[in-house]
Amino acid sequence: MQAVSRSARPARRDVLRAGAGLATALGAGATAAGCAAGRDDGVAADGTVTIEMWHGQTDTGKKALESLVAAFGRSHPRIRVELGGGVLADAMLQKVTAALAAGSYPDIAYVFGSDLASVARSPQVVDLTDLVRAAPTPWSSYWAPARKAVTVNGRVRAAPAVLDSLAVVCNKKLFRQAGLPLPEAGWRWDDFVATAKALTDTGGGRFGTGWPGVGDEDTVWRLWPMIWDLGGDVVADDGRHIGFGDTGTRALEVVAELARDKSVYVDPKPGSEQMYQVFMSGRMAMAVTGPWQLPDIQQARIDYHVVPLPTFSGRPMTISGPDTWTVFDNGDARRKAAKTFVSWLAQPAQDVRWDIRAGSLPLSRGTRDLPAWQHKEGTTEGLGVFTKALDSARVRPVHAAYPQISQALGQAVVAVLLGRSSPAKAMRACAADANAALLIPR
């Protein structure tokens, strides 16, 4: 989740967006949309094709896209891309759902990776499998998280748009004051808990670390690397149960230890802005975050250090939360033009411009190897740690029940953070709700 500030990218983990109601509406909308042919064929008398892109970006992200669209227009004069949508990415699922139901939808929309499974139920979502196989950027050169996040039931249902990873950013000054060495790659969660406790000064209002505490996706996705590292998974192999009953309890025990030690600042508001403000004011020693936060940290003049996430096993493990450019079918001409644009956008020469200005990590190894990205990494402290983490990063499953699973786990995390429940009890409640969601036919 910003060219040089968090506001440059939508706060895409601030709200648990998809729910049963929206999924049901989408299913109903898909039927209605299937009878519609879109608004018009978008072809002018001179053969120019106009496509509409609901971009979901704010500020710098929007400016970066505008620049890229202008460059695309110069090299593709017969395709005109109009940027619109009128909503930020957090509201995109609802708007796309309504548009599909009305039969009047864009050609491209910025859709969260966690929402793609629901959106892809619509027959108007274009299958891009053949496109990526023949695209100039080899599909195999994309990072595995980018490929997996756009693949539903073995088919590529969108183009990767944004890529990130989680690591730990440390305030060097607070470590020096406490006489503690900075953590290094390979550290364990027990080390994290002990370090957070040693860096906490409750009387002085200083915390070892922070955690979002509203139960949304921002709360949840920090727990998945722990669960995966312990051998668990989001959904069990049978597809009817969660795959993290025992491992989820163990992960929640780490959260419980932080809460018992009073070493964790629990952010009570969506967006985690308060948590980051505490870190950037010098009152928090460690923040589990992504590359989107580095510009704000630099602007706050924090002397910082980036280290990979701790693990239980010592093996590298992190999470990536890719988002997508999803293409919709408004007839042959517009569909072809939209596919041409998203394919062009993902090519390293364009991707590197988007990454540097809009705060994404490179979608492919081809982008990573470009001099422009190498310069960006070389001049941005810690950025290379986030890029390297993509080698071992995993993604949440593109599963229609994921929003309900996330909601159940989010409630469990909050209950433990606030001392309202033990890890085992919170996990039992989570399993009951999440397993029920997995039994719903989809």
CSV table of C-alpha atoms in Angstrom, one decimal, residues 103-301:
chain,number,residue,atom,x,y,z
A,103,GLY,CA,-25.0,-3.2,-17.4
A,104,SER,CA,-22.9,-0.1,-17.6
A,105,TYR,CA,-19.4,-0.8,-16.5
A,106,PRO,CA,-15.9,0.4,-17.3
A,107,ASP,CA,-13.3,-1.3,-19.5
A,108,ILE,CA,-10.7,-1.5,-16.7
A,109,ALA,CA,-11.0,-1.1,-12.9
A,110,TYR,CA,-8.6,-1.2,-10.0
A,111,VAL,CA,-9.8,-4.2,-8.0
A,112,PHE,CA,-8.2,-5.3,-4.7
A,113,GLY,CA,-6.7,-8.8,-5.0
A,114,SER,CA,-8.8,-10.0,-2.1
A,115,ASP,CA,-11.9,-9.0,-4.0
A,116,LEU,CA,-11.0,-10.5,-7.4
A,117,ALA,CA,-12.6,-13.9,-6.7
A,118,SER,CA,-16.0,-12.2,-6.1
A,119,VAL,CA,-15.7,-9.9,-9.1
A,120,ALA,CA,-14.5,-12.7,-11.4
A,121,ARG,CA,-17.9,-14.4,-11.0
A,122,SER,CA,-19.3,-12.0,-13.5
A,123,PRO,CA,-19.2,-13.3,-17.1
A,124,GLN,CA,-18.2,-9.7,-18.1
A,125,VAL,CA,-14.7,-10.1,-16.6
A,126,VAL,CA,-12.3,-10.8,-19.4
A,127,ASP,CA,-10.1,-13.9,-19.1
A,128,LEU,CA,-6.5,-12.8,-19.7
A,129,THR,CA,-4.9,-16.2,-19.8
A,130,ASP,CA,-4.1,-16.1,-23.5
A,131,LEU,CA,-2.9,-12.5,-23.2
A,132,VAL,CA,-0.3,-13.1,-20.5
A,133,ARG,CA,1.0,-16.1,-22.4
A,134,ALA,CA,1.7,-13.9,-25.5
A,135,ALA,CA,2.6,-10.6,-23.8
A,136,PRO,CA,6.0,-8.9,-24.2
A,137,THR,CA,6.7,-9.4,-20.5
A,138,PRO,CA,7.1,-13.2,-20.0
A,139,TRP,CA,4.6,-14.5,-17.4
A,140,SER,CA,7.3,-16.5,-15.7
A,141,SER,CA,9.2,-13.3,-15.0
A,142,TYR,CA,6.5,-11.9,-12.8
A,143,TRP,CA,7.0,-12.5,-9.1
A,144,ALA,CA,5.0,-15.5,-7.9
A,145,PRO,CA,2.7,-13.3,-5.6
A,146,ALA,CA,1.7,-11.2,-8.6
A,147,ARG,CA,0.9,-14.3,-10.7
A,148,LYS,CA,-1.1,-16.0,-7.9
A,149,ALA,CA,-3.1,-13.0,-7.0
A,150,VAL,CA,-4.7,-12.7,-10.4
A,151,THR,CA,-5.3,-16.4,-11.0
A,152,VAL,CA,-8.8,-17.8,-10.2
A,153,ASN,CA,-9.4,-21.5,-10.7
A,154,GLY,CA,-6.4,-21.8,-12.9
A,155,ARG,CA,-7.3,-18.9,-15.2
A,156,VAL,CA,-5.7,-15.4,-15.2
A,157,ARG,CA,-8.7,-13.1,-14.5
A,158,ALA,CA,-6.9,-9.8,-14.2
A,159,ALA,CA,-3.5,-8.1,-14.7
A,160,PRO,CA,-1.3,-7.3,-11.7
A,161,ALA,CA,-1.3,-3.7,-10.8
A,162,VAL,CA,0.5,-3.2,-7.5
A,163,LEU,CA,2.9,-5.4,-5.5
A,164,ASP,CA,4.2,-5.0,-2.0
A,165,SER,CA,5.5,-7.0,1.0
A,166,LEU,CA,5.8,-6.7,4.8
A,167,ALA,CA,8.9,-6.1,6.8
A,168,VAL,CA,9.8,-4.4,10.1
A,169,VAL,CA,11.0,-0.8,10.2
A,170,CYS,CA,13.0,0.0,13.4
A,171,ASN,CA,13.7,3.4,14.9
A,172,LYS,CA,17.5,3.4,15.3
A,173,LYS,CA,17.5,6.1,17.9
A,174,LEU,CA,15.3,4.2,20.3
A,175,PHE,CA,17.4,1.1,19.9
A,176,ARG,CA,20.5,3.1,20.7
A,177,GLN,CA,18.9,4.7,23.7
A,178,ALA,CA,17.9,1.2,25.0
A,179,GLY,CA,21.4,-0.2,24.3
A,180,LEU,CA,19.9,-2.9,22.1
A,181,PRO,CA,21.4,-4.2,18.8
A,182,LEU,CA,19.4,-3.8,15.7
A,183,PRO,CA,17.7,-7.0,14.6
A,184,GLU,CA,19.0,-9.0,11.7
A,185,ALA,CA,17.5,-11.3,9.1
A,186,GLY,CA,16.7,-14.7,10.7
A,187,TRP,CA,15.4,-13.4,14.0
A,188,ARG,CA,12.5,-15.2,15.6
A,189,TRP,CA,9.1,-14.0,17.0
A,190,ASP,CA,10.3,-14.7,20.5
A,191,ASP,CA,13.1,-12.1,19.8
A,192,PHE,CA,10.5,-9.7,18.5
A,193,VAL,CA,8.4,-10.0,21.6
A,194,ALA,CA,11.4,-9.6,23.9
A,195,THR,CA,12.7,-6.7,22.0
A,196,ALA,CA,9.3,-4.9,22.0
A,197,LYS,CA,9.1,-5.4,25.7
A,198,ALA,CA,12.6,-4.0,26.3
A,199,LEU,CA,11.8,-0.9,24.2
A,200,THR,CA,8.6,-0.1,25.9
A,201,ASP,CA,8.3,2.6,28.5
A,202,THR,CA,4.7,2.8,29.6
A,203,GLY,CA,5.3,5.8,31.9
A,204,GLY,CA,6.9,7.7,29.0
A,205,GLY,CA,4.3,6.8,26.5
A,206,ARG,CA,6.7,4.7,24.3
A,207,PHE,CA,5.7,1.4,22.7
A,208,GLY,CA,7.8,-1.4,21.3
A,209,THR,CA,5.5,-1.9,18.4
A,210,GLY,CA,1.9,-1.4,17.1
A,211,TRP,CA,-1.0,-3.4,15.6
A,212,PRO,CA,-4.2,-2.2,13.9
A,213,GLY,CA,-7.1,-3.0,16.3
A,214,VAL,CA,-10.3,-2.7,14.4
A,215,GLY,CA,-10.6,-6.2,13.0
A,216,ASP,CA,-10.3,-5.2,9.3
A,217,GLU,CA,-7.9,-6.6,6.7
A,218,ASP,CA,-5.1,-4.4,8.0
A,219,THR,CA,-5.5,-6.2,11.3
A,220,VAL,CA,-5.5,-9.7,9.8
A,221,TRP,CA,-2.9,-9.8,7.1
A,222,ARG,CA,0.0,-9.3,9.5
A,223,LEU,CA,-0.9,-12.7,11.1
A,224,TRP,CA,-0.9,-14.8,7.9
A,225,PRO,CA,3.0,-15.0,7.7
A,226,MET,CA,3.1,-16.5,11.2
A,227,ILE,CA,0.4,-19.0,10.3
A,228,TRP,CA,2.1,-20.0,7.0
A,229,ASP,CA,5.5,-20.3,8.7
A,230,LEU,CA,4.0,-22.7,11.3
A,231,GLY,CA,2.6,-24.9,8.4
A,232,GLY,CA,-1.0,-23.6,8.4
A,233,ASP,CA,-3.0,-22.3,5.5
A,234,VAL,CA,-6.1,-20.1,5.0
A,235,VAL,CA,-8.2,-22.9,3.7
A,236,ALA,CA,-7.7,-26.6,4.3
A,237,ASP,CA,-7.1,-29.0,1.5
A,238,ASP,CA,-10.7,-30.2,1.7
A,239,GLY,CA,-12.0,-26.7,0.9
A,240,ARG,CA,-14.6,-27.0,3.7
A,241,HIS,CA,-12.6,-25.9,6.7
A,242,ILE,CA,-10.0,-23.4,7.7
A,243,GLY,CA,-6.4,-24.6,7.6
A,244,PHE,CA,-5.1,-22.7,10.6
A,245,GLY,CA,-6.9,-24.0,13.8
A,246,ASP,CA,-3.8,-24.9,15.8
A,247,THR,CA,-1.3,-22.6,14.0
A,248,GLY,CA,-3.7,-19.7,14.3
A,249,THR,CA,-3.8,-20.2,18.1
A,250,ARG,CA,0.0,-20.2,18.2
A,251,ALA,CA,0.2,-17.0,16.2
A,252,LEU,CA,-2.4,-15.4,18.4
A,253,GLU,CA,-0.2,-16.3,21.4
A,254,VAL,CA,2.4,-13.9,20.1
A,255,VAL,CA,-0.2,-11.2,20.0
A,256,ALA,CA,-1.3,-12.1,23.5
A,257,GLU,CA,2.3,-11.8,24.8
A,258,LEU,CA,2.6,-8.3,23.3
A,259,ALA,CA,-0.7,-7.3,24.9
A,260,ARG,CA,0.3,-8.7,28.3
A,261,ASP,CA,3.6,-6.8,28.2
A,262,LYS,CA,1.7,-3.6,27.2
A,263,SER,CA,4.4,-3.3,24.5
A,264,VAL,CA,1.9,-2.9,21.6
A,265,TYR,CA,0.1,0.2,20.6
A,266,VAL,CA,-3.4,-0.8,19.5
A,267,ASP,CA,-4.7,1.6,16.8
A,268,PRO,CA,-8.5,1.9,17.4
A,269,LYS,CA,-9.3,3.5,14.1
A,270,PRO,CA,-9.4,2.2,10.5
A,271,GLY,CA,-6.4,3.1,8.3
A,272,SER,CA,-3.7,2.6,10.9
A,273,GLU,CA,-2.8,6.3,10.6
A,274,GLN,CA,-2.6,6.8,14.4
A,275,MET,CA,-0.2,3.8,14.7
A,276,TYR,CA,2.1,5.3,12.0
A,277,GLN,CA,1.9,8.8,13.7
A,278,VAL,CA,3.0,7.2,16.9
A,279,PHE,CA,6.0,5.6,15.1
A,280,MET,CA,6.9,8.8,13.2
A,281,SER,CA,6.7,10.9,16.4
A,282,GLY,CA,9.5,8.7,17.9
A,283,ARG,CA,7.2,7.0,20.4
A,284,MET,CA,7.3,3.5,18.8
A,285,ALA,CA,10.4,1.4,18.1
A,286,MET,CA,9.2,-1.1,15.5
A,287,ALA,CA,6.5,-0.9,12.9
A,288,VAL,CA,5.4,-3.9,10.8
A,289,THR,CA,4.7,-2.2,7.5
A,290,GLY,CA,5.4,-2.1,3.8
A,291,PRO,CA,7.4,0.0,1.3
A,292,TRP,CA,4.5,2.5,0.9
A,293,GLN,CA,5.4,3.9,4.4
A,294,LEU,CA,9.0,4.7,3.8
A,295,PRO,CA,8.5,8.1,2.2
A,296,ASP,CA,6.5,9.3,5.2
A,297,ILE,CA,9.1,7.9,7.6
A,298,GLN,CA,11.9,9.7,5.7
A,299,GLN,CA,9.8,12.9,5.7
A,300,ALA,CA,9.5,12.6,9.5
A,301,ARG,CA,13.4,12.4,9.6
